[in-house]
Short mmCIF file of C-alpha atoms in Angstrom, two decimals:
data_model
loop_
_atom_site.label_atom_id
_atom_site.label_comp_id
_atom_site.label_asym_id
_atom_site.label_seq_id
_atom_site.Cartn_x
_atom_site.Cartn_y
_atom_site.Cartn_z
CA UNK J 1 46.48 197.43 4.34
CA UNK J 2 48.78 198.39 1.62
CA UNK J 3 50.43 201.24 5.10
CA UNK J 4 50.15 197.77 7.31
CA UNK J 5 52.30 195.85 4.97
CA UNK J 6 54.92 198.47 3.81
CA UNK J 7 55.42 198.60 8.10
CA UNK J 8 55.21 195.44 7.61
CA UNK J 9 58.08 194.97 5.52
CA UNK J 10 59.99 197.43 7.08
CA UNK J 11 59.64 195.92 10.32
CA UNK J 12 60.70 192.39 8.75
CA UNK J 13 63.58 193.80 7.43
CA UNK J 14 64.34 195.20 10.68
CA UNK J 15 63.74 192.20 12.43
CA UNK J 16 60.84 194.60 14.31
CA UNK J 17 58.38 191.87 15.83
CA UNK J 18 54.62 193.73 13.46
CA UNK J 19 52.46 191.38 15.09
CA UNK J 20 49.92 193.40 17.13
CA UNK J 21 47.21 190.82 18.70
CA UNK J 22 43.72 191.08 18.82
CA UNK J 23 41.28 188.74 20.27
CA UNK J 24 37.75 187.76 18.46
CA UNK J 25 35.10 186.02 20.04
CA UNK J 26 35.41 182.25 19.32
CA UNK J 27 34.37 179.08 20.88
CA UNK J 28 36.59 178.50 23.83
CA UNK J 29 37.60 175.40 23.07
CA UNK J 30 39.14 176.31 19.92
CA UNK J 31 40.27 179.32 20.79
CA UNK J 32 43.09 181.27 19.21
CA UNK J 33 43.55 185.14 19.86
CA UNK J 34 43.24 186.54 15.61
CA UNK J 35 47.29 188.15 14.09
CA UNK J 36 47.66 190.82 11.97
CA UNK J 37 50.43 187.99 10.77
CA UNK J 38 53.09 190.12 8.22
CA UNK J 39 51.99 189.32 4.73
CA UNK J 40 54.78 191.40 2.48
CA UNK J 41 54.50 192.16 -1.40
CA UNK J 42 56.14 191.27 -4.32
CA UNK J 43 55.65 187.34 -3.31
CA UNK J 44 53.12 185.63 -4.25
CA UNK J 45 51.28 182.84 -1.75
CA UNK J 46 48.94 179.82 -2.27
CA UNK J 47 46.54 178.31 0.02
CA UNK J 48 48.17 175.79 2.27
CA UNK J 49 50.25 178.77 3.44
CA UNK J 50 53.59 178.99 2.04
CA UNK J 51 55.28 181.88 -0.02
CA UNK J 52 56.63 181.97 -3.44
CA UNK J 53 59.36 184.97 -4.47
CA UNK J 54 60.27 183.96 -8.33
CA UNK J 55 63.55 186.37 -9.08
CA UNK J 56 64.58 185.37 -12.77
CA UNK J 57 65.47 181.74 -13.02
CA UNK J 58 64.77 180.75 -9.24
CA UNK J 59 62.19 180.69 -6.95
CA UNK J 60 62.64 180.75 -3.25
CA UNK J 61 59.96 178.91 -1.33
CA UNK J 62 58.66 179.53 2.54
CA UNK J 63 56.24 179.21 5.29
CA UNK J 64 54.13 182.33 6.14
CA UNK J 65 53.64 184.58 9.42
CA UNK J 66 50.80 183.31 9.33
CA UNK J 67 51.77 179.58 9.66
CA UNK J 68 54.77 179.90 11.78
CA UNK J 69 52.29 182.10 13.95
CA UNK J 70 49.49 179.06 14.45
CA UNK J 71 51.51 176.50 13.99
CA UNK J 72 54.12 177.41 16.90
CA UNK J 73 57.92 176.88 17.58
CA UNK J 74 59.61 175.23 15.26
CA UNK J 75 62.07 172.74 16.84
CA UNK J 76 62.97 170.59 13.08
CA UNK J 77 62.67 170.09 10.01
CA UNK J 78 62.65 168.20 6.87
CA UNK J 79 63.62 169.44 3.82
CA UNK J 80 64.05 167.57 0.57
CA UNK J 81 67.76 167.23 -1.42
CA UNK J 82 69.11 169.21 -4.43
CA UNK J 83 68.38 168.04 -7.23
CA UNK J 84 64.93 166.37 -6.32
CA UNK J 85 61.79 167.58 -8.05
CA UNK J 86 58.91 169.01 -6.44
CA UNK J 87 55.12 169.09 -7.91
CA UNK J 88 52.67 172.21 -7.49
CA UNK J 89 50.16 171.39 -4.71
CA UNK J 90 52.30 168.42 -3.19
CA UNK J 91 54.13 168.23 -0.28
CA UNK J 92 58.07 168.54 -0.69
CA UNK J 93 58.92 169.10 3.40
CA UNK J 94 57.16 168.82 6.76
CA UNK J 95 58.30 171.30 10.07
CA UNK J 96 57.36 170.11 13.80
CA UNK J 97 56.29 172.03 16.48
CA UNK J 98 54.38 170.96 18.79
CA UNK J 99 54.40 167.65 18.81
CA UNK J 100 52.70 167.62 15.43
CA UNK J 101 54.66 167.21 11.99
CA UNK J 102 53.07 169.53 9.18
CA UNK J 103 53.22 169.36 5.97
CA UNK J 104 54.78 171.85 3.51
CA UNK J 105 53.64 171.74 0.32
CA UNK J 106 55.65 173.37 -2.48
CA UNK J 107 53.48 176.34 -4.47
CA UNK J 108 55.38 175.76 -7.53
CA UNK J 109 56.65 172.92 -9.46
CA UNK J 110 60.22 172.40 -10.29
CA UNK J 111 63.54 171.09 -9.68
CA UNK J 112 65.36 171.98 -5.96
CA UNK J 113 68.19 173.86 -6.54
CA UNK J 114 69.13 174.50 -3.28
CA UNK J 115 67.57 174.21 0.81
CA UNK J 116 68.62 176.09 3.60
CA UNK J 117 71.41 174.51 5.64
CA UNK J 118 70.42 176.43 8.09
CA UNK J 119 66.79 175.35 9.41
CA UNK J 120 69.10 171.89 10.61
CA UNK J 121 70.54 173.49 13.51
CA UNK J 122 68.11 176.72 13.58
CA UNK J 123 64.65 175.59 12.91
CA UNK J 124 63.22 178.76 14.43
CA UNK J 125 63.91 181.10 11.75
CA UNK J 126 61.24 180.09 10.58
CA UNK J 127 59.39 181.83 13.38
CA UNK J 128 61.60 184.36 13.61
CA UNK J 129 61.95 185.43 10.12
CA UNK J 130 59.77 183.56 7.86
CA UNK J 131 60.77 185.08 4.54
CA UNK J 132 64.20 185.64 5.23
CA UNK J 133 66.34 183.80 6.93
CA UNK J 134 63.30 181.29 7.54
CA UNK J 135 63.62 180.15 3.60
CA UNK J 136 63.30 176.77 3.21
CA UNK J 137 64.22 175.63 -0.65
CA UNK J 138 64.89 177.32 -3.75
CA UNK J 139 63.54 176.11 -6.94
CA UNK J 140 64.07 176.64 -10.49
CA UNK J 141 60.35 176.73 -11.87
CA UNK J 142 59.29 173.97 -14.93
CA UNK J 143 56.35 175.42 -15.60
CA UNK J 144 56.16 179.77 -14.88
CA UNK J 145 52.75 179.13 -15.59
CA UNK J 146 51.80 178.02 -11.62
CA UNK J 147 52.86 181.25 -10.71
CA UNK J 148 49.55 182.97 -12.46
CA UNK J 149 47.26 180.57 -10.06
CA UNK J 150 48.34 181.94 -7.04
CA UNK J 151 47.28 184.18 -4.72
CA UNK J 152 48.36 187.67 -4.57
CA UNK J 153 48.88 189.92 -1.17
CA UNK J 154 45.98 191.46 -0.69
CA UNK J 155 43.83 188.34 -1.86
CA UNK J 156 46.38 185.83 0.32
CA UNK J 157 45.62 188.75 3.48
CA UNK J 158 41.96 188.53 3.36
CA UNK J 159 41.77 184.16 2.57
CA UNK J 160 43.65 184.16 6.34
CA UNK J 161 41.11 186.21 7.44
CA UNK J 162 38.62 184.62 6.46
CA UNK J 163 39.94 181.32 7.35
CA UNK J 164 40.75 182.58 10.95
CA UNK J 165 37.21 183.67 11.28
CA UNK J 166 35.08 181.11 10.44
CA UNK J 167 37.33 178.50 13.04
CA UNK V 1 13.82 155.77 16.87
CA UNK V 2 16.80 155.02 19.72
CA UNK V 3 17.88 158.11 21.49
CA UNK V 4 21.53 156.77 20.80
CA UNK V 5 20.67 157.07 16.45
CA UNK V 6 18.79 160.47 17.36
CA UNK V 7 21.90 161.80 19.00
CA UNK V 8 23.83 160.87 16.27
CA UNK V 9 22.12 161.82 13.04
CA UNK V 10 24.12 164.60 11.23
CA UNK V 11 27.35 164.02 12.77
CA UNK V 12 29.41 162.89 10.20
CA UNK V 13 30.41 159.69 10.02
CA UNK V 14 34.61 157.71 11.43
CA UNK V 15 35.25 154.32 10.92
CA UNK V 16 36.18 152.18 14.17
CA UNK V 17 38.75 149.74 14.17
CA UNK V 18 39.46 148.09 17.36
CA UNK V 19 42.41 146.06 17.31
CA UNK V 20 43.76 143.61 20.75
CA UNK V 21 47.96 143.22 20.99
CA UNK V 22 48.89 144.88 17.46
CA UNK V 23 52.63 144.77 17.20
CA UNK V 24 52.92 148.61 17.25
CA UNK V 25 55.03 149.07 14.01
CA UNK V 26 51.78 147.40 12.10
CA UNK V 27 49.19 149.99 14.19
CA UNK V 28 51.53 153.33 13.08
CA UNK V 29 51.58 151.44 9.52
CA UNK V 30 48.49 150.99 8.59
CA UNK V 31 47.31 154.58 10.95
CA UNK V 32 49.72 156.09 7.87
CA UNK V 33 48.41 154.08 5.17
CA UNK V 34 44.85 155.63 5.97
CA UNK V 35 46.21 159.19 6.93
CA UNK V 36 47.36 159.27 3.45
CA UNK V 37 45.10 157.25 0.83
CA UNK V 38 42.10 157.48 2.85
CA UNK V 39 39.43 160.01 2.83
CA UNK V 40 37.13 158.78 5.39
CA UNK V 41 37.70 159.65 9.15
CA UNK V 42 39.17 156.34 11.41
CA UNK V 43 39.09 155.76 15.21
CA UNK V 44 41.58 153.13 16.28
CA UNK V 45 42.23 151.58 19.60
CA UNK V 46 44.66 149.20 20.11
CA UNK V 47 44.36 147.66 23.27
CA UNK V 48 47.75 146.55 24.49
CA UNK V 49 51.03 145.47 22.36
CA UNK V 50 53.10 142.21 23.00
CA UNK V 51 56.51 143.00 23.02
CA UNK V 52 57.79 146.31 25.06
CA UNK V 53 59.23 148.58 22.02
CA UNK V 54 60.75 152.25 22.46
CA UNK V 55 58.62 154.95 20.13
CA UNK V 56 60.69 157.98 19.07
CA UNK V 57 59.53 161.07 17.36
CA UNK V 58 59.94 161.72 14.26
CA UNK V 59 62.92 164.08 15.08
CA UNK V 60 64.35 161.78 18.35
CA UNK V 61 68.02 161.79 18.82
CA UNK V 62 68.66 158.59 20.74
CA UNK V 63 71.80 159.61 22.25
CA UNK V 64 70.00 161.84 23.33
CA UNK V 65 66.76 160.32 24.69
CA UNK V 66 67.50 157.07 25.46
CA UNK V 67 70.40 154.84 27.38
CA UNK V 68 71.69 153.21 23.99
CA UNK V 69 73.92 150.63 26.37
CA UNK V 70 70.81 149.75 28.13
CA UNK V 71 68.90 149.39 24.94
CA UNK V 72 71.29 147.01 23.11
CA UNK V 73 71.99 144.98 25.35
CA UNK V 74 68.47 143.56 26.45
CA UNK V 75 67.15 144.37 22.49
CA UNK V 76 65.05 146.58 23.11
CA UNK V 77 63.05 147.80 19.87
CA UNK V 78 63.33 151.03 18.12
CA UNK V 79 60.92 152.84 16.34
CA UNK V 80 61.34 156.30 14.52
CA UNK V 81 57.57 156.78 13.73
CA UNK V 82 56.07 159.08 11.50
CA UNK V 83 54.65 161.66 13.87
CA UNK V 84 55.72 164.62 15.80
CA UNK V 85 56.50 164.57 19.79
CA UNK V 86 58.83 162.39 22.18
CA UNK V 87 59.43 159.40 22.78
CA UNK V 88 57.48 156.37 25.20
CA UNK V 89 57.91 153.11 26.09
CA UNK V 90 55.00 150.79 25.15
CA UNK V 91 53.98 146.83 26.20
CA UNK V 92 50.92 145.31 27.25
CA UNK V 93 50.42 148.07 29.70
CA UNK V 94 49.58 150.36 26.74
CA UNK V 95 46.05 151.53 25.60
CA UNK V 96 46.18 153.62 22.37
CA UNK V 97 43.64 155.23 20.89
CA UNK V 98 44.37 157.32 16.88
CA UNK V 99 41.94 159.88 15.30
CA UNK V 100 42.78 160.44 11.75
CA UNK V 101 40.07 162.95 10.19
CA UNK V 102 39.97 165.24 7.71
CA UNK V 103 40.43 169.09 8.05
CA UNK V 104 36.69 170.19 7.39
CA UNK V 105 35.24 166.86 9.90
CA UNK V 106 34.56 168.87 13.00
CA UNK V 107 33.01 172.24 12.71
CA UNK V 108 34.72 175.00 13.43
CA UNK V 109 38.60 173.03 14.05
CA UNK V 110 41.21 174.39 12.56
CA UNK V 111 43.60 171.45 11.29
CA UNK V 112 46.91 173.33 12.84
CA UNK V 113 48.41 171.28 15.93
CA UNK V 114 46.71 173.70 19.39
CA UNK V 115 43.28 173.03 18.22
CA UNK V 116 43.88 169.81 17.50
CA UNK V 117 45.00 168.79 20.43
CA UNK V 118 42.43 171.09 22.07
CA UNK V 119 39.52 169.11 20.50
CA UNK V 120 41.28 165.76 21.59
CA UNK V 121 40.80 166.57 25.15
CA UNK V 122 36.81 167.29 24.89
CA UNK V 123 36.62 163.49 24.23
CA UNK V 124 39.26 162.53 27.22
CA UNK V 125 37.26 165.37 29.08
CA UNK V 126 34.08 163.23 28.64
CA UNK V 127 36.29 159.30 29.46
CA UNK V 128 37.25 160.92 32.89
CA UNK V 129 33.87 162.61 33.83
CA UNK V 130 33.38 161.82 37.43
CA UNK V 131 36.69 159.52 37.54
CA UNK V 132 39.54 162.00 38.05
CA UNK V 133 41.05 165.80 37.79
CA UNK V 134 41.77 165.41 33.82
CA UNK V 135 43.23 168.01 31.73
CA UNK V 136 45.14 169.06 28.88
CA UNK V 137 48.72 170.79 30.70
CA UNK V 138 51.01 171.75 27.85
CA UNK V 139 49.97 169.65 25.29
CA UNK V 140 49.81 167.15 27.91
CA UNK V 141 46.87 164.75 29.12
CA UNK V 142 46.78 164.56 32.64
CA UNK V 143 45.54 163.46 36.01
CA UNK V 144 45.83 166.24 38.60
CA UNK V 145 49.31 167.28 37.69
CA UNK V 146 50.19 163.41 36.62
CA UNK V 147 50.75 162.50 32.67
CA UNK V 148 49.46 159.76 31.95
CA UNK V 149 49.61 159.47 28.24
CA UNK V 150 51.44 161.11 25.05
CA UNK V 151 50.26 162.59 22.36
CA UNK V 152 51.24 163.34 18.99
CA UNK V 153 49.87 164.38 15.65
CA UNK V 154 51.03 164.65 11.86
CA UNK V 155 49.52 167.16 9.54
CA UNK V 156 48.91 167.10 5.72
CA UNK V 157 46.69 169.05 2.97
CA UNK V 158 43.87 168.30 4.10
CA UNK V 159 44.05 165.35 6.46
CA UNK V 160 45.41 164.77 10.55
CA UNK V 161 46.31 162.06 12.92
CA UNK V 162 46.25 162.34 16.69
CA UNK V 163 47.71 159.10 18.17
CA UNK V 164 47.24 158.65 22.33
CA UNK V 165 49.94 157.04 24.03
CA UNK V 166 47.51 155.74 26.97
CA UNK V 167 49.67 154.46 30.11
CA UNK V 168 47.05 152.03 32.13
CA UNK V 169 49.92 150.05 33.29
CA UNK V 170 53.71 150.32 33.56
CA UNK V 171 56.51 148.25 34.27
CA UNK V 172 59.11 150.58 36.70
CA UNK V 173 62.28 148.29 34.97
CA UNK V 174 61.32 150.06 31.29
CA UNK V 175 61.65 153.27 31.97
CA UNK V 176 65.19 153.46 32.71
CA UNK V 177 65.77 152.83 28.88
CA UNK V 178 64.61 156.29 28.78
CA UNK V 179 66.73 159.03 29.56
CA UNK V 180 64.83 162.61 31.57
CA UNK V 181 64.75 164.16 27.95
CA UNK V 182 66.26 168.09 27.03
CA UNK V 183 62.68 170.10 26.12
CA UNK V 184 60.61 169.19 28.91
CA UNK V 185 57.41 171.07 30.00
CA UNK V 186 57.16 173.23 32.94
CA UNK V 187 55.03 171.51 35.24
CA UNK V 188 57.25 168.82 35.22
CA UNK V 189 59.79 170.89 37.56
CA UNK V 190 62.47 168.06 37.12
CA UNK V 191 60.37 165.26 38.36
CA UNK V 192 62.13 162.52 37.42
CA UNK V 193 59.50 159.62 35.45
CA UNK V 194 58.46 157.70 37.94
CA UNK V 195 57.18 161.12 39.82
CA UNK V 196 55.65 162.62 36.76
CA UNK V 197 53.84 159.62 35.35
CA UNK V 198 50.54 157.95 36.51
CA UNK V 199 48.94 154.61 35.95
CA UNK V 200 45.18 155.08 34.73
CA UNK V 201 44.56 151.69 36.43
CA UNK V 202 44.45 153.51 40.04
CA UNK V 203 41.45 155.45 38.23
CA UNK V 204 39.90 153.30 35.63
CA UNK V 205 39.34 149.63 34.65
CA UNK V 206 40.79 149.05 31.27
CA UNK V 207 36.80 147.78 29.72
CA UNK V 208 35.53 150.72 31.18
CA UNK V 209 38.05 153.18 29.54
CA UNK V 210 37.68 151.82 26.46
CA UNK V 211 33.87 151.66 25.88
CA UNK V 212 33.55 155.79 27.52
CA UNK V 213 36.38 156.52 24.85
CA UNK V 214 34.07 154.82 22.30
CA UNK V 215 30.61 156.46 24.02
CA UNK V 216 32.62 159.90 24.28
CA UNK V 217 33.43 159.97 20.21
CA UNK V 218 30.17 158.55 18.85
CA UNK V 219 28.86 161.91 20.67
CA UNK V 220 31.54 163.86 17.85
CA UNK V 221 30.90 161.64 14.99
CA UNK V 222 28.51 158.98 14.25
CA UNK V 223 29.95 155.45 14.51
CA UNK V 224 30.70 152.49 12.09
CA UNK V 225 32.54 149.38 11.31
CA UNK V 226 34.50 149.59 8.51
CA UNK V 227 34.38 146.84 5.53
CA UNK V 228 37.99 144.81 5.84
CA UNK V 229 38.30 146.22 1.48
CA UNK V 230 38.82 149.73 3.46
CA UNK V 231 42.06 149.55 5.34
CA UNK V 232 44.14 148.37 2.53
CA UNK V 233 45.83 150.49 0.11
CA UNK V 234 43.86 151.37 -2.08
CA UNK V 235 44.51 149.71 -5.20
CA UNK V 236 46.95 151.78 -7.56
CA UNK V 237 48.71 154.04 -5.01
CA UNK V 238 52.19 154.25 -4.32
CA UNK V 239 52.45 153.44 -0.60
CA UNK V 240 55.59 153.67 1.94
CA UNK V 241 55.16 153.44 5.20
CA UNK V 242 58.43 156.07 6.96
CA UNK V 243 57.62 154.50 10.51
CA UNK V 244 60.70 152.17 11.11
CA UNK V 245 62.72 149.92 12.85
CA UNK V 246 66.44 151.65 13.62
CA UNK V 247 68.77 148.87 13.10
CA UNK V 248 71.46 148.15 15.68
CA UNK V 249 74.08 149.67 13.47
CA UNK V 250 72.36 152.51 13.45
CA UNK V 251 72.25 153.22 17.25
CA UNK V 252 76.22 151.76 17.44
CA UNK V 253 77.15 155.03 15.11
CA UNK V 254 74.52 157.37 17.80
CA UNK V 255 77.02 155.93 20.54
CA UNK V 256 79.55 156.42 18.41
CA UNK V 257 79.19 160.07 16.56
CA UNK V 258 77.79 161.08 20.05
CA UNK V 259 79.70 164.11 21.98
CA UNK V 260 80.99 161.89 25.01
CA UNK V 261 82.33 159.30 22.41
CA UNK V 262 84.04 161.92 20.55
CA UNK V 263 85.77 163.45 23.42
CA UNK V 264 86.96 160.42 25.00
CA UNK V 265 88.75 159.73 22.10
CA UNK V 266 89.88 162.99 21.86
CA UNK V 267 91.73 162.34 25.52
CA UNK V 268 93.30 158.77 24.48
#
């Protein structure tokens, strides 16, 4: 698991595809290939499939590789303005893919200090680089202890596998 | 116990709302309110809407999708709705069917766009059994290779909505307000609107479609009629719908800011 995550993070940095797909038996009406999505060390994760990278007084937030894979090609991103407050667990924006808008939820509470303006012209960055160029907002956390209740990489990987297996 | 009652034991409950001629803007406001403030499952069927209205998805750009000058000239209302997806023009010939569900309402269904879309097609496969060659093709409902309904969805943390505007009938002249969109499915193959779409009325009577849809929903849910207070915004809940009619000024500004307008201005 650790080797795969290291390989994934390195390959991700090199912008290489890291998603070998594995099909498992599921109900034909809802079948999706199971994907060993990239999960990076040093990040925290929400069960609603957002990630947080906390560096000093800034937390960067985006959606995970698992989420972007399940959502499909992102064609539009709705983001808040800098200065707005976000609340842990609540929606701060949305992405559009496959005729659907999907809420994106902030894992933590705080003030938005920067928004990724590249996403308005190139929303597909969320698919091609969910943990780097596809970041969505930077937040000044108001309650850093909220990070402790988020999932670590191994817990999140297990959560994704269990979620996919149960559907 | 009646067979239908036996069939529905163990199925999740769904509230069925039947409307006729309701304004599409009111319908969208109701839907978004139920999505965001209710914890019940809902099926809404609106049999036609009185006034021809253009409805764009959340990211729709009028200058790319509409013949704006004709729209302004003929004063056709343009709505930006809260769900994703493309642009439709709706009127009395349109039948709307909407599902609003908790993410765990349908066993085994992941609340992502493609699984929800795939699940919805099971309902309509049932409706069109023995009637037409129905399938879900690149996220469109088709009979043969002709689209007859526009789909859109919105997914929140705990719930999702899937709604469809079905072309039971349409006015050819109304289709002229819509441009060929930039993103089109492969199976469309550059066909213009009239070659691409079909009328459901060529396949099934209007009341039969609605009855068969309700029956098909009943094989997945236990249907019930909601109490009137269940359709109101809960007391103390702050909710503002996001679907809105674009102002004439918004459409005029879209023309002014368009690349074509800028090109003309620069060449003068």
